[in-house]
């Protein structure tokens, strides 16, 4: 072998002994400078019988796109594949190599680099531009990974988390995560009750009996699914959603009371301008250093402003005290205090009263949310990641492509060698 062949193989990191490089040069193709390598792919033996008695019958020249560190200078390997006929078994064949798949003009190394880029938060256009391939090629590499994420129906984690997110055509898709390691269990196209019952019904009874807790929001039919599919599971209402319902109820009452006063009055300004302070924990409010506020034209601390504001209405004051006590009880896991607050008979706002009735109707699940350490925080963070994936791609019209991209960008597959995910394309 010539030294030129060894140098080019070392530069391109090609280890196939049947490829022999003969020359290289630069050429302008469509007003862009390309680096061309000329090589021959030898067929050493018959792939059918292994005979060395071969009759050569020309070559098939293929221009193969190869990866390069400089995207402004594409690399093309002009590979001449030998066509041979076996004298022993009379079979015709053509030389093949691991460099490129049969009937393909894009090298496997380029596809591997595209697949590695798909695990990052990047658009397909930028990936195609960097690797000197078309956007359709990037989509084919993505599509050929879709069947790699087929889950087994023999195992379910002990702790699950249910939620949904907006995806293709603004539809809501169901997502389920493992509550311990925060890995995706499944993402379904729809969140309909019939679809979820059908999916979880495919698991073995032993796998469904292994589920101990299911964390969710106050979606009413999720609880029916848990009772129907998981006989040993406890329903856990997410703490964030409980506090969010209470704060929204209080905020609605605050606005309602505020509108009963004149817009130029002190009471109106105390309830309007520092509205964010009413949603904070009272212990976190400033109680020492007063500051001047030009809305109500007075120097008050944050605690004084909130106290004077809630004193404008008995229902508002009772609702505020209940909200603060509820937040503290949830943070400390005090289920006895939480139960007494839910059964509160004080004069409060209508919407907050309805919220407490909802908690009372789901009392066991609400108390589990305060007592157990599991929550939907991992799901909310993962949904934020999905929104970023969709934003980078300016939306997806194909659910399978969206699902594959989400799975590829999981930390689990970033850590793995992408060779296992490479498919023929």
C-alpha angles and dihedrals in degrees: 000000000000123000089240090061092050093047094050092047090050091049094048094037094235116155101178107123092201092065114087119189116212108172147348134206143156123259135177112234118181090346092306126109114241133188110226125199119192116210141159125224110214125209104215099182142003110277091213104049104005094239120156093208099102132163111213117220109180132282141280109224115212127181105221122196110226130191120263136185090225111061091192090063109051119202122223125185110207097208121191108203116203119238112209141175121213112232090203103052100013092233120148117221143163128224114262132193141189086239091080136004123248115280090009131115099193117084122240089236090060091049090050091053090049090050091050090052091051089065088065130073096262136124121253090238093061091045091051092047093050094050097040094239133117125266088244089060091054089049091050091051089050093047093050090060095055098092091051090080099064109139128217120243094214101080139045126177118252092240122043134183122205127202143129137232137195114256136141113025089354090290122148115249124195120240129187125191135188106253093214108045096017094231122147114263096182143336116205129196094235136024096216117140092236091054094049094047090050093049098047090040089067092067119093118258089247091055093049091046089056092067110101104173136016117196118204146142122261094285102146101215095048087072091053089053092051092050091048099045108026113049096181099040126115117215112233121192112213113252094220092058092049093052091042091056091050095047091048090050092050092045090053090052091047091055091046092053092042092057091058090069130070113266092237094050125107092237092056093051093046090055096042113039101045093041093135091061091063090060095052125087111269092231090061095055121107109257104169113045115054119207131200117250117195092204095068093016098229141106108247136152118239091255092050092050092051094044093050091046097053091045088070090079133027092214091050092050093048091047092050093050091047092050092050093047091047093052091049092048091051092049093049095040092237100162095175092056090044092053092050091049092052089053091048115145098193123122106272138153121293095240092047089050089055090049091054090049088054090051090047091052089052096035099140093049092046092051089048089055091057097041101043124065096228123105142156093255091111090052094050090052092048091049088054088054091051090052089054091051090052093045092052091052094042088240135312128254094187118066094200092056091048092049093048092048091050091051093047092052093053113114089238093067095038089064094049126084105261092219088087091058098047113113134185112271 
